[in-house]
Amino acid sequence: MTAAVVGTAAGRRHPVSPTVLGVYGAAGLLTLAGLGSTLWNGLAEPRIALAFGVLVAVGELARWGAVPGEREPAPLAAAGALGYALLGENAGQQTHHGVLQTVTVVLAAALAGAVPHVARGAGPALDHLVRRTLTTGFAAVCFQPLYNADELRNQFGSGPGYALLLLLLLALTALCDAVLTALILRARTHHPFGPLLRDELRALLHIGSAVCATGAVIALGVAVAGLWALPVFCVPLLLTQLSFRRYAAVRTTYRQTIASLARATEIAGYTSPGHAHRVAELSCAVGRELGLSGRELTVLEYAALMHDIGQLSLVDPVPEGATALLPMAEQRRIALLGGAVVRQTGVPSAVATVVERQADPYREQPLSARIVRAVNAYDDLVGECASASGPLRALERLRLATAYDYQPEVVESLARVLSRSRSVPGRKG
């Protein structure tokens, strides 16, 4: 649900952890149980199952494109799956599809809707299907047994209390999905669990709340009006999804514009090829290591990409663009020039602040500026030493300067990020 990048500096894939194996194992067992039960007992109320299956499949087909490295949400499919899990009646007649059939229908529909995406090489990640299976099963387990045993109807009837109960169950399901997602990301990336969970919970306040509300409305609407309620109540979420598609396109264009501005120093010969990209990639990895949130990481990425743009105001280029090797006064002058340029580009003022303060003593800097300064210095120092021991020497020099220039925690986080990489990012050619 969130728009956050989770890769490490060199994109290394970590070995599968016990947490991921446990989550996948639970989803696999639930899938096998659902498939076996459905094949053995047959499909209960096939007309209802087909209607919700088509809704989930259409939702998967309509997934909007995300920025590379981010998840592609399918809100319409998620709302349809939750609506089926919390469906107790169809036009006043009680349903009996149960937990296992719910999981089977939702997973089969999700796979069917993913086929066109897989055919063009953009299918959903396996994590997406695993989470969909477990969260749908969780919602169905919380609702179906109690409803079929008449407990919920006797306690809440069909009035406002029943609607509030559905919303409460959906909130618990959303919380379960957020925790599950954060656990998987923590196991794959080794980033702190707290910020990952915070990003997932923050996402619930946006599209997550719309998905939960639509799921509850679908269940309540079908219970009263029958299956004709499905297309009616799905239109608002479909329109919301189209709006998010346009937002994603604008955000992609915005990123590309900033990346183009960052390349201006390379094209003009002020910095080495790939320097801005390397600094941005490593800075985001260090920021994740230090627990920055999604929005803070976005500011950090933009600032890291544009941290050298002040060099365009210089008459004579800095040799190899290595500003970390300049006197402190010159570093600050270039940083202030860069901040002035960034403020004229229309990016958030927080980005310009990081660029302006990247050369200040670290005790006077915000955390993002501390990260950019340390990572930029590391890349400059690696480029200064062409031997194989260059990365180690660069880290050693950063550690020796932690009394004034670089925050010790940032340097150690950088060292941990680099130690998890297959190769240390450095200059090429």
Coordinates of C-alpha atoms in Angstrom, one line a residue:
M1 CA 0.0 0.0 0.0
T2 CA 2.8 2.3 0.5
A3 CA 5.0 4.0 -2.2
A4 CA 8.3 3.3 -0.6
V5 CA 11.5 1.6 -2.3
V6 CA 12.8 -1.3 -0.4
G7 CA 16.0 -2.4 -2.2
T8 CA 19.5 -2.2 -0.9
A9 CA 22.2 -0.2 -2.5
A10 CA 23.3 -2.9 -4.9
G11 CA 19.9 -4.5 -5.2
R12 CA 21.0 -7.7 -3.5
R13 CA 18.4 -10.4 -2.8
H14 CA 18.8 -11.8 0.7
P15 CA 18.4 -15.5 1.4
V16 CA 14.8 -16.5 2.2
S17 CA 14.3 -16.0 5.9
P18 CA 12.3 -18.2 8.3
T19 CA 9.7 -15.4 8.5
V20 CA 9.0 -15.5 4.7
L21 CA 9.0 -19.2 4.7
G22 CA 6.5 -19.3 7.5
V23 CA 4.2 -16.8 5.8
Y24 CA 4.4 -18.6 2.5
G25 CA 3.9 -21.9 4.2
A26 CA 0.7 -20.7 5.9
A27 CA -0.6 -19.3 2.7
G28 CA 0.2 -22.6 0.9
L29 CA -1.6 -24.7 3.5
L30 CA -4.6 -22.5 3.4
T31 CA -4.7 -22.7 -0.4
L32 CA -4.4 -26.5 -0.4
A33 CA -7.1 -26.8 2.2
G34 CA -9.4 -24.5 0.3
L35 CA -8.8 -26.2 -3.0
G36 CA -9.3 -29.6 -1.6
S37 CA -12.5 -28.7 0.3
T38 CA -14.0 -27.0 -2.8
L39 CA -13.2 -29.9 -5.1
W40 CA -14.6 -32.4 -2.5
N41 CA -17.8 -30.6 -1.6
G42 CA -18.4 -28.7 -4.8
L43 CA -18.9 -25.0 -5.3
A44 CA -21.6 -23.6 -3.1
E45 CA -23.8 -20.9 -4.7
P46 CA -21.8 -20.8 -7.9
R47 CA -23.6 -17.8 -9.2
I48 CA -22.4 -15.7 -6.3
A49 CA -18.9 -17.1 -6.5
L50 CA -18.8 -16.3 -10.2
A51 CA -19.9 -12.7 -9.7
F52 CA -17.4 -12.0 -7.0
G53 CA -14.7 -13.9 -8.9
V54 CA -15.3 -11.7 -12.0
L55 CA -15.1 -8.6 -9.8
V56 CA -11.7 -9.7 -8.3
A57 CA -10.4 -10.6 -11.7
V58 CA -11.4 -7.3 -13.2
G59 CA -9.7 -5.5 -10.3
E60 CA -6.5 -7.4 -10.9
L61 CA -6.7 -6.5 -14.6
A62 CA -7.2 -2.8 -13.8
R63 CA -4.1 -2.6 -11.5
W64 CA -2.4 0.8 -12.1
G65 CA 1.3 1.0 -12.9
A66 CA 3.5 1.9 -10.0
V67 CA 7.0 3.5 -10.0
P68 CA 9.6 0.8 -10.6
G69 CA 10.5 -0.9 -7.3
E70 CA 7.1 -0.2 -5.7
R71 CA 4.1 -2.4 -5.3
E72 CA 1.1 -2.2 -7.6
P73 CA -2.0 -2.0 -5.5
A74 CA -5.3 -3.5 -6.8
P75 CA -8.0 -1.7 -4.7
L76 CA -11.0 -3.0 -6.6
A77 CA -9.8 -6.6 -6.3
A78 CA -9.1 -6.1 -2.6
A79 CA -12.5 -4.6 -2.0
G80 CA -14.2 -7.5 -3.9
A81 CA -12.3 -10.1 -1.9
L82 CA -13.2 -8.5 1.4
G83 CA -16.8 -8.1 0.4
Y84 CA -17.0 -11.8 -0.5
A85 CA -15.3 -12.8 2.8
L86 CA -17.9 -10.7 4.8
L87 CA -20.9 -11.7 2.7
G88 CA -23.7 -13.2 4.9
E89 CA -26.7 -12.8 2.7
N90 CA -27.7 -12.3 -0.9
A91 CA -31.0 -10.4 -1.4
G92 CA -32.1 -11.5 2.0
Q93 CA -31.1 -15.2 1.6
Q94 CA -28.3 -16.5 3.8
T95 CA -25.1 -17.7 2.0
H96 CA -23.1 -20.7 2.9
H97 CA -19.9 -20.4 0.9
G98 CA -17.7 -20.6 4.0
V99 CA -14.0 -19.8 4.7
L100 CA -12.2 -22.3 2.4
Q101 CA -14.4 -21.6 -0.6
T102 CA -13.8 -17.8 -0.1
V103 CA -10.1 -18.3 -0.2
T104 CA -10.3 -20.6 -3.3
V105 CA -12.5 -18.3 -5.3
V106 CA -10.5 -15.1 -4.5
L107 CA -7.1 -16.8 -5.3
A108 CA -8.4 -18.3 -8.5
A109 CA -9.8 -15.0 -9.6
A110 CA -6.6 -13.1 -8.7
L111 CA -4.6 -15.6 -10.8
A112 CA -6.9 -15.3 -13.7
G113 CA -6.8 -11.5 -13.6
A114 CA -3.0 -11.6 -13.4
V115 CA -2.5 -13.7 -16.6
P116 CA -2.4 -10.7 -19.0
H117 CA 0.1 -8.9 -16.7
V118 CA 2.3 -12.0 -16.6
A119 CA 2.1 -12.4 -20.4
R120 CA 3.7 -8.9 -20.8
G121 CA 6.2 -9.5 -18.0
A122 CA 4.6 -7.4 -15.4
G123 CA 2.7 -9.8 -13.2
P124 CA 2.1 -9.3 -9.5
A125 CA 4.8 -10.4 -7.1
L126 CA 4.2 -13.6 -5.2
D127 CA 4.1 -11.6 -2.0
H128 CA 1.0 -9.9 -3.3
L129 CA -0.9 -13.1 -3.8
V130 CA 0.3 -14.5 -0.5
R131 CA -0.9 -11.5 1.4
R132 CA -4.2 -11.5 -0.5
T133 CA -4.8 -15.1 0.4
L134 CA -4.0 -14.7 4.1
T135 CA -5.9 -11.4 4.6
T136 CA -9.0 -12.8 2.9
G137 CA -8.8 -15.9 5.0
F138 CA -8.4 -13.8 8.1
A139 CA -11.5 -11.8 7.3
A140 CA -13.5 -14.9 6.4
V141 CA -12.4 -16.7 9.6
C142 CA -13.5 -13.7 11.8
F143 CA -16.9 -13.5 10.1
Q144 CA -18.2 -16.7 8.4
P145 CA -18.3 -19.2 11.3
L146 CA -20.0 -16.7 13.7
Y147 CA -22.5 -15.6 11.0
N148 CA -23.4 -19.1 9.9
A149 CA -24.0 -20.0 13.6
D150 CA -26.5 -17.1 13.9
E151 CA -24.3 -15.5 16.6
L152 CA -23.9 -12.2 14.7
R153 CA -27.4 -11.9 13.6
N154 CA -28.8 -12.6 17.1
Q155 CA -26.4 -10.0 18.6
F156 CA -26.4 -7.2 16.0
G157 CA -29.4 -7.9 13.7
S158 CA -29.1 -6.0 10.5
G159 CA -29.0 -2.4 11.7
P160 CA -26.2 0.1 12.3
G161 CA -24.5 -2.2 14.8
Y162 CA -24.0 -4.8 12.1
A163 CA -22.5 -2.2 9.7
L164 CA -20.1 -1.0 12.5
L165 CA -19.1 -4.6 13.2
L166 CA -18.2 -5.1 9.5
L167 CA -16.1 -2.0 9.6
L168 CA -14.4 -3.2 12.7
L169 CA -13.6 -6.5 11.1
L170 CA -12.2 -4.7 8.0
A171 CA -10.1 -2.5 10.2
L172 CA -8.6 -5.6 11.9
T173 CA -8.0 -7.2 8.5
A174 CA -6.2 -4.0 7.3
L175 CA -4.1 -4.0 10.4
C176 CA -3.3 -7.7 9.8
D177 CA -2.2 -6.9 6.2
A178 CA 0.0 -4.0 7.4
V179 CA 1.8 -6.1 10.0
L180 CA 2.2 -9.0 7.5
T181 CA 3.6 -6.6 4.8
A182 CA 6.0 -5.0 7.3
L183 CA 7.2 -8.5 8.5
I184 CA 7.9 -9.6 4.9
L185 CA 9.8 -6.4 4.1
R186 CA 11.7 -6.6 7.3
A187 CA 12.7 -10.2 6.5
R188 CA 13.8 -9.3 3.0
T189 CA 15.6 -6.0 3.5
H190 CA 16.6 -6.1 7.2
H191 CA 15.3 -2.5 7.6
P192 CA 13.8 -1.5 11.0
F193 CA 10.3 -3.0 11.5
G194 CA 8.9 0.2 13.2
P195 CA 9.2 2.6 10.2
L196 CA 8.1 -0.1 7.8
L197 CA 4.9 -0.7 9.8
R198 CA 4.4 3.1 10.2
D199 CA 4.5 3.5 6.4
E200 CA 1.9 0.7 6.0
L201 CA -0.4 2.2 8.6
R202 CA -0.1 5.6 7.1
A203 CA -1.2 4.1 3.7
L204 CA -4.3 2.8 5.4
L205 CA -5.5 6.4 5.9
H206 CA -5.6 6.9 2.1
I207 CA -6.5 4.2 -0.4
G208 CA -6.8 1.6 2.4
S209 CA -9.7 3.3 4.0
A210 CA -11.5 3.5 0.7
V211 CA -10.9 -0.2 0.1
C212 CA -12.3 -1.1 3.6
A213 CA -15.3 1.1 3.2
T214 CA -16.1 -0.3 -0.3
G215 CA -15.7 -3.8 1.0
A216 CA -18.3 -3.2 3.8
V217 CA -20.7 -1.4 1.4
I218 CA -20.5 -4.3 -1.1
A219 CA -21.3 -6.9 1.6
L220 CA -24.2 -4.8 2.9
G221 CA -25.5 -3.8 -0.5
V222 CA -25.5 -7.4 -1.9
A223 CA -27.3 -8.6 1.3
V224 CA -30.2 -6.2 0.6
A225 CA -30.3 -5.7 -3.2
G226 CA -28.5 -8.9 -4.5
L227 CA -25.7 -9.1 -7.0
W228 CA -26.9 -6.1 -8.9
A229 CA -25.4 -4.0 -6.2
L230 CA -21.8 -5.1 -7.2
P231 CA -21.3 -2.8 -10.2
V232 CA -23.1 0.1 -8.5
F233 CA -21.0 0.2 -5.4
C234 CA -17.7 -0.5 -7.3
V235 CA -18.0 2.6 -9.5
P236 CA -16.6 5.1 -6.9
L237 CA -13.6 3.0 -6.2
L238 CA -13.0 2.5 -9.9
L239 CA -13.0 6.2 -10.4
T240 CA -10.6 6.6 -7.5
Q241 CA -8.3 4.1 -9.1
L242 CA -8.3 6.0 -12.4
S243 CA -7.4 9.2 -10.4
F244 CA -4.5 7.4 -8.8
R245 CA -3.4 6.2 -12.2
R246 CA -3.1 9.8 -13.3
Y247 CA -1.3 10.7 -10.0
A248 CA 1.2 7.9 -10.6
A249 CA 1.9 9.2 -14.1
V250 CA 2.5 12.7 -12.8
R251 CA 4.7 11.4 -10.0
T252 CA 6.7 9.4 -12.5
T253 CA 7.2 12.4 -14.7
Y254 CA 8.3 14.4 -11.7
R255 CA 10.9 11.9 -10.8
Q256 CA 12.2 11.8 -14.3
T257 CA 12.4 15.6 -14.3
I258 CA 14.5 15.6 -11.2
A259 CA 16.7 12.8 -12.5
S260 CA 17.3 14.9 -15.7
L261 CA 18.3 17.9 -13.6
A262 CA 20.7 15.8 -11.6
R263 CA 22.3 14.6 -14.8
A264 CA 23.0 18.1 -15.9
T265 CA 26.2 18.2 -13.8
E266 CA 27.4 15.0 -15.5
I267 CA 26.6 16.2 -19.0
A268 CA 28.4 19.4 -18.3
G269 CA 31.5 17.5 -17.1
Y270 CA 31.3 18.8 -13.5
T271 CA 30.8 15.4 -11.9
S272 CA 31.6 11.8 -12.9
P273 CA 29.1 9.7 -14.7
G274 CA 26.6 8.0 -12.3
H275 CA 27.7 9.9 -9.2
A276 CA 24.3 11.4 -8.4
H277 CA 22.5 8.1 -9.0
R278 CA 25.0 6.2 -6.8
V279 CA 24.7 8.8 -4.0
A280 CA 20.9 8.7 -4.2
E281 CA 20.7 4.9 -4.1
L282 CA 23.1 4.6 -1.2
S283 CA 21.4 7.5 0.7
C284 CA 18.0 5.9 0.5
A285 CA 19.4 2.6 1.7
V286 CA 21.1 4.3 4.6
G287 CA 17.9 6.2 5.3
R288 CA 15.9 3.0 5.5
E289 CA 18.6 1.6 7.8
L290 CA 18.1 4.6 10.1
G291 CA 14.3 4.4 10.1
L292 CA 13.2 7.2 7.9
S293 CA 9.6 7.2 6.7
G294 CA 8.4 7.0 3.1
R295 CA 8.0 10.8 2.8
E296 CA 11.4 11.5 4.4
L297 CA 13.0 9.0 2.0
T298 CA 11.5 10.8 -1.0
V299 CA 13.0 14.1 0.2
L300 CA 16.3 12.4 0.8
E301 CA 16.3 10.8 -2.7
Y302 CA 15.5 14.1 -4.4
A303 CA 18.2 16.0 -2.4
A304 CA 20.8 13.3 -3.1
L305 CA 20.1 13.4 -6.8
M306 CA 20.5 17.2 -6.8
H307 CA 23.2 17.7 -4.2
D308 CA 25.8 18.7 -6.7
I309 CA 23.7 21.0 -8.8
G310 CA 25.4 24.1 -7.2
Q311 CA 28.5 23.2 -9.2
L312 CA 26.8 24.5 -12.4
S313 CA 27.3 28.0 -10.9
L314 CA 31.1 27.6 -10.7
V315 CA 33.4 29.1 -13.3
D316 CA 36.0 26.4 -13.0
P317 CA 34.8 22.8 -12.4
V318 CA 35.9 20.9 -9.3
P319 CA 38.4 18.2 -10.3
E320 CA 36.3 15.0 -10.8
G321 CA 33.4 16.8 -9.1
A322 CA 34.8 15.6 -5.7
T323 CA 33.4 18.4 -3.4
A324 CA 34.3 16.3 -0.3
L325 CA 37.9 17.0 -1.0
L326 CA 37.5 20.8 -1.0
P327 CA 38.0 23.2 1.9
M328 CA 35.0 23.5 4.1
A329 CA 34.2 27.1 3.1
E330 CA 34.1 26.2 -0.5
Q331 CA 31.9 23.2 0.2
R332 CA 29.4 25.5 2.0
R333 CA 29.5 28.0 -0.9
I334 CA 28.7 25.3 -3.4
A335 CA 25.9 23.9 -1.2
L336 CA 24.3 27.3 -0.8
L337 CA 24.5 27.9 -4.6
G338 CA 22.8 24.5 -5.1
G339 CA 20.1 25.3 -2.6
A340 CA 19.3 28.5 -4.5
V341 CA 19.0 26.6 -7.8
V342 CA 16.8 23.9 -6.3
R343 CA 14.4 26.5 -4.8
Q344 CA 13.8 27.7 -8.4
T345 CA 12.9 24.3 -9.7
G346 CA 9.6 24.0 -7.8
V347 CA 10.5 21.0 -5.7
P348 CA 9.6 21.0 -2.0
S349 CA 11.5 23.4 0.1
A350 CA 12.7 20.5 2.4
V351 CA 14.8 19.3 -0.6
A352 CA 16.5 22.7 -0.9
T353 CA 17.1 22.8 2.8
V354 CA 19.0 19.4 2.7
V355 CA 21.0 20.6 -0.3
E356 CA 21.9 23.9 1.4
R357 CA 23.0 22.3 4.7
Q358 CA 24.9 19.3 3.4
A359 CA 28.2 21.0 4.2
D360 CA 27.4 22.1 7.7
P361 CA 28.8 20.4 10.8
Y362 CA 26.7 17.3 11.3
R363 CA 25.5 18.4 14.7
E364 CA 23.8 21.4 13.0
Q365 CA 22.3 19.4 10.2
P366 CA 18.9 17.5 9.8
L367 CA 19.4 13.8 9.5
S368 CA 18.8 13.8 5.7
A369 CA 21.6 16.3 5.2
R370 CA 23.9 14.1 7.4
I371 CA 23.2 11.1 5.2
V372 CA 23.8 13.0 1.9
R373 CA 27.1 14.4 3.2
A374 CA 28.5 11.1 4.4
V375 CA 27.4 9.1 1.3
N376 CA 28.7 11.9 -1.1
A377 CA 32.0 11.9 0.7
Y378 CA 32.2 8.1 0.5
D379 CA 31.7 8.1 -3.3
D380 CA 34.2 10.9 -3.8
L381 CA 36.8 9.1 -1.6
V382 CA 36.3 5.8 -3.4
G383 CA 36.9 7.6 -6.7
E384 CA 40.1 9.1 -5.4
C385 CA 41.5 5.7 -4.6
A386 CA 41.5 3.4 -7.7
S387 CA 42.7 0.3 -5.8
A388 CA 40.6 -2.6 -4.7
S389 CA 40.9 -1.4 -1.1
G390 CA 39.4 2.0 -2.0
P391 CA 36.0 1.3 -0.3
L392 CA 37.6 0.2 2.9
R393 CA 39.9 3.2 3.0
A394 CA 37.0 5.5 2.3
L395 CA 35.0 4.1 5.2
E396 CA 38.1 4.4 7.4
R397 CA 38.5 8.1 6.5
L398 CA 34.9 8.7 7.3
R399 CA 35.2 7.0 10.7
L400 CA 38.2 9.1 11.5
A401 CA 36.2 12.3 10.8
T402 CA 33.2 11.5 12.9
A403 CA 34.2 13.9 15.6
Y404 CA 33.1 16.9 13.5
D405 CA 32.3 16.1 9.9
Y406 CA 30.1 12.9 9.9
Q407 CA 27.7 11.5 12.3
P408 CA 29.0 8.2 13.7
E409 CA 25.6 6.5 13.4
V410 CA 25.3 7.4 9.7
V411 CA 28.7 6.1 8.9
E412 CA 28.1 2.8 10.7
S413 CA 24.7 2.5 8.9
L414 CA 26.5 3.1 5.6
A415 CA 29.0 0.4 6.5
R416 CA 26.2 -2.1 7.2
V417 CA 24.4 -1.3 4.0
L418 CA 27.7 -1.8 2.0
S419 CA 28.4 -5.1 3.9
R420 CA 25.1 -6.5 2.7
S421 CA 25.9 -5.6 -0.9
R422 CA 27.5 -8.0 -3.3
S423 CA 29.8 -5.3 -4.5
V424 CA 30.5 -1.8 -3.2
P425 CA 29.1 0.9 -5.4
G426 CA 31.9 3.0 -6.8
R427 CA 33.1 4.9 -9.9
K428 CA 33.3 3.1 -13.2
G429 CA 35.9 3.8 -15.8

